[in-house]
PDB file of C-alpha atoms and ligand atoms in Angstrom:
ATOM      1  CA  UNK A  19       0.044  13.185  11.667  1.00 50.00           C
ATOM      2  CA  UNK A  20       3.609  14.544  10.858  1.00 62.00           C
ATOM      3  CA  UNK A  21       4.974  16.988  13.510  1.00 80.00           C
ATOM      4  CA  UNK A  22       8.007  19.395  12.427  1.00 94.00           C
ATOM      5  CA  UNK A  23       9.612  19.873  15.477  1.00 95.00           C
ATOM      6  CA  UNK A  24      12.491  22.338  14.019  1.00 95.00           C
ATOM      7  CA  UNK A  25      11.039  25.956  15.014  1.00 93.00           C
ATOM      8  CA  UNK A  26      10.536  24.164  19.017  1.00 94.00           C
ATOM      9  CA  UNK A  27      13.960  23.191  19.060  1.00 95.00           C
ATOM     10  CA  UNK A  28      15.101  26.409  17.638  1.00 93.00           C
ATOM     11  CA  UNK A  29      13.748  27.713  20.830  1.00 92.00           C
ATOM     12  CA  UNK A  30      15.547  25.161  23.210  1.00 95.00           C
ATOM     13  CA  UNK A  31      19.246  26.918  23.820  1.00 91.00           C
ATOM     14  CA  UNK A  32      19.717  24.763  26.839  1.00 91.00           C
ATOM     15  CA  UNK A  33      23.224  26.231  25.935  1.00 89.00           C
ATOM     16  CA  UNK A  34      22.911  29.676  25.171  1.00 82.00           C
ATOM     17  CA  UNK A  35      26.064  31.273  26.408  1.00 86.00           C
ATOM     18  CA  UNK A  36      28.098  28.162  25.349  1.00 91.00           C
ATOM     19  CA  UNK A  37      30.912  28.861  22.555  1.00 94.00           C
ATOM     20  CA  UNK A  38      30.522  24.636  22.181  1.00 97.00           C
ATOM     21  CA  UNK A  39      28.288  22.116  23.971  1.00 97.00           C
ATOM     22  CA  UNK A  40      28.560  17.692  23.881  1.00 98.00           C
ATOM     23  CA  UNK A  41      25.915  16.138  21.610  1.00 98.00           C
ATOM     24  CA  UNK A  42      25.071  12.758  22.899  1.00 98.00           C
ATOM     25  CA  UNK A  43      24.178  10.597  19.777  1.00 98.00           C
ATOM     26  CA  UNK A  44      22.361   7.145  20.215  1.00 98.00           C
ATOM     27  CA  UNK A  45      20.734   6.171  17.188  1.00 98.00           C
ATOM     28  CA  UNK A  46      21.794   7.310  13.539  1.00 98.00           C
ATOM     29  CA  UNK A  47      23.856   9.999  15.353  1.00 98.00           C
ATOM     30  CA  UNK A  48      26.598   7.584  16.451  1.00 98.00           C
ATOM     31  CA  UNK A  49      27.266   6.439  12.729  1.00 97.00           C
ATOM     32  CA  UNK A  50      26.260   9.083  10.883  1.00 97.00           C
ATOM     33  CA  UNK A  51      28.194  11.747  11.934  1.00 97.00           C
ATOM     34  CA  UNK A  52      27.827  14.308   8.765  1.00 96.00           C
ATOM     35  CA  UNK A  53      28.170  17.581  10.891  1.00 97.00           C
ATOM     36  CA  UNK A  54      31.416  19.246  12.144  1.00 97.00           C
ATOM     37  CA  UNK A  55      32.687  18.404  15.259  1.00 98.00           C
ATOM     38  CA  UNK A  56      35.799  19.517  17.269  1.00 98.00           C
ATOM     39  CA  UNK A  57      35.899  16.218  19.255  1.00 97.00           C
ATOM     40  CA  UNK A  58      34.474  13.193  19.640  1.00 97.00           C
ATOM     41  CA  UNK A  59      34.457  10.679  22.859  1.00 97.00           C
ATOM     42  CA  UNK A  60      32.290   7.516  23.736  1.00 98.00           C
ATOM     43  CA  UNK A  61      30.026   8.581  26.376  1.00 98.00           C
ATOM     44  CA  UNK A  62      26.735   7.092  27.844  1.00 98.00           C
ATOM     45  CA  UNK A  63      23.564   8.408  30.108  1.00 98.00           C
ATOM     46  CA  UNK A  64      22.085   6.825  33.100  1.00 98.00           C
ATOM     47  CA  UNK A  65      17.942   6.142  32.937  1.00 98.00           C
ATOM     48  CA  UNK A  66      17.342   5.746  29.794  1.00 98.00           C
ATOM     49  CA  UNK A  67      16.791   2.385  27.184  1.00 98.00           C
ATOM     50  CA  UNK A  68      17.529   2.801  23.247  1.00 98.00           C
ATOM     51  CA  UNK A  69      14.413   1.134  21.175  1.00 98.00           C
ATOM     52  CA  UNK A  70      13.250   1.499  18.056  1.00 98.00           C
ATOM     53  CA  UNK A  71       9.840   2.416  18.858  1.00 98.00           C
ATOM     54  CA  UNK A  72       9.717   5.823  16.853  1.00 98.00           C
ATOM     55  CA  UNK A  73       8.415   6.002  13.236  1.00 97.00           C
ATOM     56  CA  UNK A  74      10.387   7.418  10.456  1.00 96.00           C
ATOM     57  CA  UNK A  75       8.530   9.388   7.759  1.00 95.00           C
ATOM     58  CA  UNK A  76      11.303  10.948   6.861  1.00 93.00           C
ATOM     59  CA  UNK A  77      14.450   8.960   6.116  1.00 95.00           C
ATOM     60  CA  UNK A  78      13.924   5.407   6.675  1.00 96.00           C
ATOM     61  CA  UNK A  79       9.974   5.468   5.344  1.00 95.00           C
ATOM     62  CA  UNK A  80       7.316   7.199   3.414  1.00 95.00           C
ATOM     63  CA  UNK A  81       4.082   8.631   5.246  1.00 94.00           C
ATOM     64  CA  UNK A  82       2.563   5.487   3.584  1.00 95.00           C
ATOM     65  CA  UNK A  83       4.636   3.234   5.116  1.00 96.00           C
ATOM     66  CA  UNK A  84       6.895   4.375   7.955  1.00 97.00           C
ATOM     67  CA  UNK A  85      10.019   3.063   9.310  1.00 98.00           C
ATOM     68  CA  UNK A  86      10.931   2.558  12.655  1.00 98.00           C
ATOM     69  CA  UNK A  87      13.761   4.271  14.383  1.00 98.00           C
ATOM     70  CA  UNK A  88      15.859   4.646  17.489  1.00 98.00           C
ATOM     71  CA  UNK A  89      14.826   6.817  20.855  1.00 98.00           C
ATOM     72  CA  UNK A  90      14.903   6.090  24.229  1.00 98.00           C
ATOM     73  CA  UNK A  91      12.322   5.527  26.517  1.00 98.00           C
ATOM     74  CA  UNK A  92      12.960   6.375  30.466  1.00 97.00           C
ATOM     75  CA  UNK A  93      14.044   3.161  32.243  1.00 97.00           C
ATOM     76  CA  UNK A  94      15.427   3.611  35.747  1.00 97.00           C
ATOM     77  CA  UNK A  95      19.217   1.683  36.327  1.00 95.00           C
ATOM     78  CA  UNK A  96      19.626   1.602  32.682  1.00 97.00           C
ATOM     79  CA  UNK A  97      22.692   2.394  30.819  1.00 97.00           C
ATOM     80  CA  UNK A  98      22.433   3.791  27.016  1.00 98.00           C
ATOM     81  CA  UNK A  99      26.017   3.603  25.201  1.00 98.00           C
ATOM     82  CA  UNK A 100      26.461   6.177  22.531  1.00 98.00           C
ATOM     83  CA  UNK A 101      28.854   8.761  20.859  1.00 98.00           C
ATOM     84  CA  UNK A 102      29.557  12.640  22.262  1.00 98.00           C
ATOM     85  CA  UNK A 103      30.468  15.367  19.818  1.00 98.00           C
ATOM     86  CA  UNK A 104      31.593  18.477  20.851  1.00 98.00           C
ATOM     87  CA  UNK A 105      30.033  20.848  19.088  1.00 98.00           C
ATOM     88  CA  UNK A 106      29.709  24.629  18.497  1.00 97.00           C
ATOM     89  CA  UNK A 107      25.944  26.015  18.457  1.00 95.00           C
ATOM     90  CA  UNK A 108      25.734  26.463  14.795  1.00 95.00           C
ATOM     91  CA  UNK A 109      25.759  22.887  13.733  1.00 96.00           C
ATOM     92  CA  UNK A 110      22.086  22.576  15.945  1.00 96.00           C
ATOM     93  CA  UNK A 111      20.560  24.262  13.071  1.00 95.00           C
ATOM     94  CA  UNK A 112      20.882  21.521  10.788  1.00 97.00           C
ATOM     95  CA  UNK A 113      20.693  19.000  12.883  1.00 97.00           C
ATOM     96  CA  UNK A 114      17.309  20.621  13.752  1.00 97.00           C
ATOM     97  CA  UNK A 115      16.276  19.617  10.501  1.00 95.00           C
ATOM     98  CA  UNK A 116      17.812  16.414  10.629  1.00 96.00           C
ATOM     99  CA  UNK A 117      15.645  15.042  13.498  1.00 96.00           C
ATOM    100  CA  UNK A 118      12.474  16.560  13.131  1.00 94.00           C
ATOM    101  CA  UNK A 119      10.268  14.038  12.872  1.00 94.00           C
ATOM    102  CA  UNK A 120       9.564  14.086  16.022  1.00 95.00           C
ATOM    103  CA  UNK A 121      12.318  14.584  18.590  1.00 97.00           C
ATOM    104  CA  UNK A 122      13.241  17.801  20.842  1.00 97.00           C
ATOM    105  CA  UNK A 123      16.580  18.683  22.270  1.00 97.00           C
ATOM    106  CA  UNK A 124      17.082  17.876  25.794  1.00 98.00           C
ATOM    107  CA  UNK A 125      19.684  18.223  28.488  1.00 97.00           C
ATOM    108  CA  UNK A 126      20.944  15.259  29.954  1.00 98.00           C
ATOM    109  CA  UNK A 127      24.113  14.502  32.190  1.00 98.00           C
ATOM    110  CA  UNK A 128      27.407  12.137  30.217  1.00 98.00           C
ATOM    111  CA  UNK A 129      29.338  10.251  30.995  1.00 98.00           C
ATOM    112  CA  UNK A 130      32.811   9.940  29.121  1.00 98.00           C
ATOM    113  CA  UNK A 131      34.455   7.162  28.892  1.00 97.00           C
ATOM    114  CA  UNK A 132      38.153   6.500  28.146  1.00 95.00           C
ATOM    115  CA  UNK A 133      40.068   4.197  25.704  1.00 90.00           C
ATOM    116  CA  UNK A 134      39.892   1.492  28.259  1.00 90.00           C
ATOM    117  CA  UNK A 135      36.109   1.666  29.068  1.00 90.00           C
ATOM    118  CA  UNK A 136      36.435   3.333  32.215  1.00 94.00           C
ATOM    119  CA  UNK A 137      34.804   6.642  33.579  1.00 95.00           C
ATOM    120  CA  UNK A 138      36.815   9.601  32.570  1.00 95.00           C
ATOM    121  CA  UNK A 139      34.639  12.548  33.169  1.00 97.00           C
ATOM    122  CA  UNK A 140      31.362  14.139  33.183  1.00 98.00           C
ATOM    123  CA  UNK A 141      29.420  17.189  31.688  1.00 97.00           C
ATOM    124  CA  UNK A 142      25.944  18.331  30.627  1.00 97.00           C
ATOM    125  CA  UNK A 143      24.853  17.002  26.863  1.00 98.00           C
ATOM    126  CA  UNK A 144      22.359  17.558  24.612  1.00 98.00           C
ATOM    127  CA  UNK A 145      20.509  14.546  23.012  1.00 98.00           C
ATOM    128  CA  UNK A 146      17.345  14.445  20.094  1.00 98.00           C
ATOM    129  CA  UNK A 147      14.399  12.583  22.367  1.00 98.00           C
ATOM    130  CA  UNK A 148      11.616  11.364  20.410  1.00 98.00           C
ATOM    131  CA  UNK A 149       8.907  11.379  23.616  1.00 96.00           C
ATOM    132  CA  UNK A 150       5.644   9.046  24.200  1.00 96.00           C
ATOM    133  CA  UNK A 151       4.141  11.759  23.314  1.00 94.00           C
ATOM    134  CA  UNK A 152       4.840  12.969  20.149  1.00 95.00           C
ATOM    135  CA  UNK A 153       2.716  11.798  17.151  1.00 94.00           C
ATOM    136  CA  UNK A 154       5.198   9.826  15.386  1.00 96.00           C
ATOM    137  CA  UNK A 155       5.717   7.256  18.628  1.00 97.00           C
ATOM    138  CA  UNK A 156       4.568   3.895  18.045  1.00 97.00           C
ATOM    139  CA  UNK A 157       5.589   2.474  21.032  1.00 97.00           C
ATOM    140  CA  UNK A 158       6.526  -0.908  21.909  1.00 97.00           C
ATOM    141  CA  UNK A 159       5.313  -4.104  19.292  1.00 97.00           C
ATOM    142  CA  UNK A 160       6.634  -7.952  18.650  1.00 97.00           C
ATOM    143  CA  UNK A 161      10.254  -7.982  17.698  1.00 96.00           C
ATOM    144  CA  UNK A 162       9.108  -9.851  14.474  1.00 96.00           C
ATOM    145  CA  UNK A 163       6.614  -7.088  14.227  1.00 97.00           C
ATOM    146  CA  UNK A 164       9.258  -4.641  13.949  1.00 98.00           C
ATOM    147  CA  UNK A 165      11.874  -6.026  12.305  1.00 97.00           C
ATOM    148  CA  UNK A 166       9.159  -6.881   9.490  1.00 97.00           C
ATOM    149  CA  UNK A 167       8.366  -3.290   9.227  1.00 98.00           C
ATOM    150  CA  UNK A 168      12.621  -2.401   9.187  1.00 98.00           C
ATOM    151  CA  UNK A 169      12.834  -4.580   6.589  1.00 97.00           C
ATOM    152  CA  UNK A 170      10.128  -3.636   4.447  1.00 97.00           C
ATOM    153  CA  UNK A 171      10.375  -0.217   4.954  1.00 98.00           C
ATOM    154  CA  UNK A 172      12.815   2.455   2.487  1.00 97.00           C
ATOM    155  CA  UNK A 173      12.957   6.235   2.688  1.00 96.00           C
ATOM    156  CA  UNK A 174      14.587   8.875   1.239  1.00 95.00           C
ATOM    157  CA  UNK A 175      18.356   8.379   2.889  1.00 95.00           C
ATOM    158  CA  UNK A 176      17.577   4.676   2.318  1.00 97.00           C
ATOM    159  CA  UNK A 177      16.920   1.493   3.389  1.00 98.00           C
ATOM    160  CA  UNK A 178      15.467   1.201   7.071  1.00 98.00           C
ATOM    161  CA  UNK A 179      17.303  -2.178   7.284  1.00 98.00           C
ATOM    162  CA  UNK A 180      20.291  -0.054   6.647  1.00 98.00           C
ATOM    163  CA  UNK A 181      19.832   2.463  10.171  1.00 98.00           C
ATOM    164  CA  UNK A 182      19.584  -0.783  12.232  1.00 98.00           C
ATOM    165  CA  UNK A 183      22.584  -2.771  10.564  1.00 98.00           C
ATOM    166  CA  UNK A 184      24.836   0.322  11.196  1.00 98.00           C
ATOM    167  CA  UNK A 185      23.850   0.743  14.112  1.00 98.00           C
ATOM    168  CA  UNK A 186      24.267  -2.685  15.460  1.00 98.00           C
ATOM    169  CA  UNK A 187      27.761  -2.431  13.825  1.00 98.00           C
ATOM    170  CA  UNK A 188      28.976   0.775  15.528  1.00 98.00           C
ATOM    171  CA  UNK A 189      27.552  -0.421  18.634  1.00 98.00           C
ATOM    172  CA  UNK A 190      30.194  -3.688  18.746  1.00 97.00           C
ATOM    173  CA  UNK A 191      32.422  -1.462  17.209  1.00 96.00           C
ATOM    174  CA  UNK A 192      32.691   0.458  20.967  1.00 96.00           C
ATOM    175  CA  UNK A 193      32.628  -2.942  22.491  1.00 95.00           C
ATOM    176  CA  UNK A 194      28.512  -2.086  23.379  1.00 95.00           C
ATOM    177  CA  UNK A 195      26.112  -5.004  24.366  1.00 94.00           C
ATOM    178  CA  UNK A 196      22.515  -3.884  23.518  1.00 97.00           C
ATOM    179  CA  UNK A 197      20.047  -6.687  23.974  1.00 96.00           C
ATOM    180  CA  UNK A 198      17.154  -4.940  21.801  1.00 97.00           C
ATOM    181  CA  UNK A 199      19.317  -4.113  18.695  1.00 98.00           C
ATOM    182  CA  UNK A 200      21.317  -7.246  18.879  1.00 98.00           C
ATOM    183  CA  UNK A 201      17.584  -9.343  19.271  1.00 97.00           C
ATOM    184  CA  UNK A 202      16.664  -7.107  16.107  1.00 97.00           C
ATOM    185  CA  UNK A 203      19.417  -7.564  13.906  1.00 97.00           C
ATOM    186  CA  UNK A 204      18.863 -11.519  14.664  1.00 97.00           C
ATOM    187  CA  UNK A 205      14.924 -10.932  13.749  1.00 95.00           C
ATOM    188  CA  UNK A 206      16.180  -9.218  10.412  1.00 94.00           C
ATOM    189  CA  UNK A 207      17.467 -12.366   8.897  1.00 82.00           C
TER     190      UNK A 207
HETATM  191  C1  SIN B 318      20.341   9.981  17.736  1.00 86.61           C
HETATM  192  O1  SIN B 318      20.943   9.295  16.912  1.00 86.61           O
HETATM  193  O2  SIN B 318      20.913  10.360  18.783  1.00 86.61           O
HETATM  194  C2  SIN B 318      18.937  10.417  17.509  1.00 86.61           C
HETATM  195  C3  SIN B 318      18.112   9.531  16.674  1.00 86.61           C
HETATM  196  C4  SIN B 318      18.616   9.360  15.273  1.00 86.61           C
HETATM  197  O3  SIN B 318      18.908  10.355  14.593  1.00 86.61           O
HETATM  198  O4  SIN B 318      18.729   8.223  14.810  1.00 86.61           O
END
C-alpha cells in the first residue's frame, strides 16, 4: 500500500513561529540538495542508525518493484552523520512532496560540527523519518538481499544503485565511517 504522507506533514510546524529552521539530511538529502538554503553545516544526531530498510516507490522503484532507501531506525549510543540546511519554512512544502513515500517531519536535537570535526554548537532540527510503522518499511533483510534489490531496482529520478553510490560518496566526502553503507556499496559489486 502507498501512503502520501504530504497533507500530515503539512500539519507538523514543529517550527511555526520560526522565520528559518536546520533541516537535518541523512539519506538523499545530504547529496541532493535541490532546495534553497541560506546555510549549510555538517551536523549529526545522537540515537539513531541510517539503513536502508525503507522502500522507494517513488524515485528509486516502481510499485512493481521497489527500491530500497535510507531512514533511521532508533539505536541508543549511536551517532548518524549528515548535512544541516538552514532553511526558511517555505522550502518544507516541496520537500513535503519530495519525501512522501512514507516519512513525517520530526524534531530532533544537532549537533554542528566545525571544519575540524569538532562540536561547534547545537539547535533543534527537523529530519524526514520513515517509521516501523509506516507501510512502505521493509525492515531489516541480508545485505546481499538488499543490495540485489538496489541494484535491480530503477525509478523515476533513476537508478537505485545511483542513491546508495552518492551517498556512500558524500559520506567519505565529510570524512564519515558508516559500516552499513560502506558493507553495501561492497555488496553492490
Ligand atoms: C534524508 O535524506 O534525510 C531523508 C531520506 C531521503 O530523502 O533520502
Amino acid at each position: 500500500m502507498l501512503l502520501d504522507t504530504t497533507a500530515l506533514n503539512q500539519q507538523r510546524n514543529f517550527f511555526d513561529e520560526h522565520d528559518d529552521l536546520w533541516l537535518f539530511g541523512y539519506g538523499s538529502l545530504i547529496w541532493k540538495a535541490d532546495f534553497d538554503y541560506l546555510e549549510r553545516q555538517p551536523a549529526y544526531i545522537t540515537g539513531w542508525a541510517r539503513r536502508f530498510w525503507q522502500a522507494s516507490h517513488d524515485h528509486r522503484g516502481t510499485p512493481e518493484a521497489p527500491g530500497r532507501v535510507a531512514t533511521l531506525i532508533r539505536s541508543p549510543g549511536a551517532v548518524c552523520h549528515g548535512m544541516a540546511y538552514r532553511i526558511t519554512p517555505d522550502v518544507l512544502g516541496p520537500l513535503d512532496v519530495r519525501e512522501k513515500n512514507g516519512y513525517l517531519r520530526e524534531k530532533v536535537p544537532l549537533t554542528f560540527l566545525d571544519h575540524s570535526g569538532n562540536d561547534a554548537g547545537r539547535s533543534e532540527g527537523l529530519i524526514y523519518l520513515a517509521s516501523e510503522d509506516n507501510p512502505a518499511f521493509l525492515g531489516e533483510a541480508p545485505l546481499a538481499d538488499i543490495a540485489r534489490q538496489i541494484n535491480q531496482a530503477h525509478g523515476p529520478s533513476g537508478p537505485n544503485r545511483e542513491y546508495l553510490l552518492n551517498l556512500a560518496h558524500a559520506l567519505r566526502e565529510l570524512g564519515v565511517d558508516d559500516a552499513h553503507i560502506f558493507a553495501l556499496e561492497k555488496q553492490l559489486g
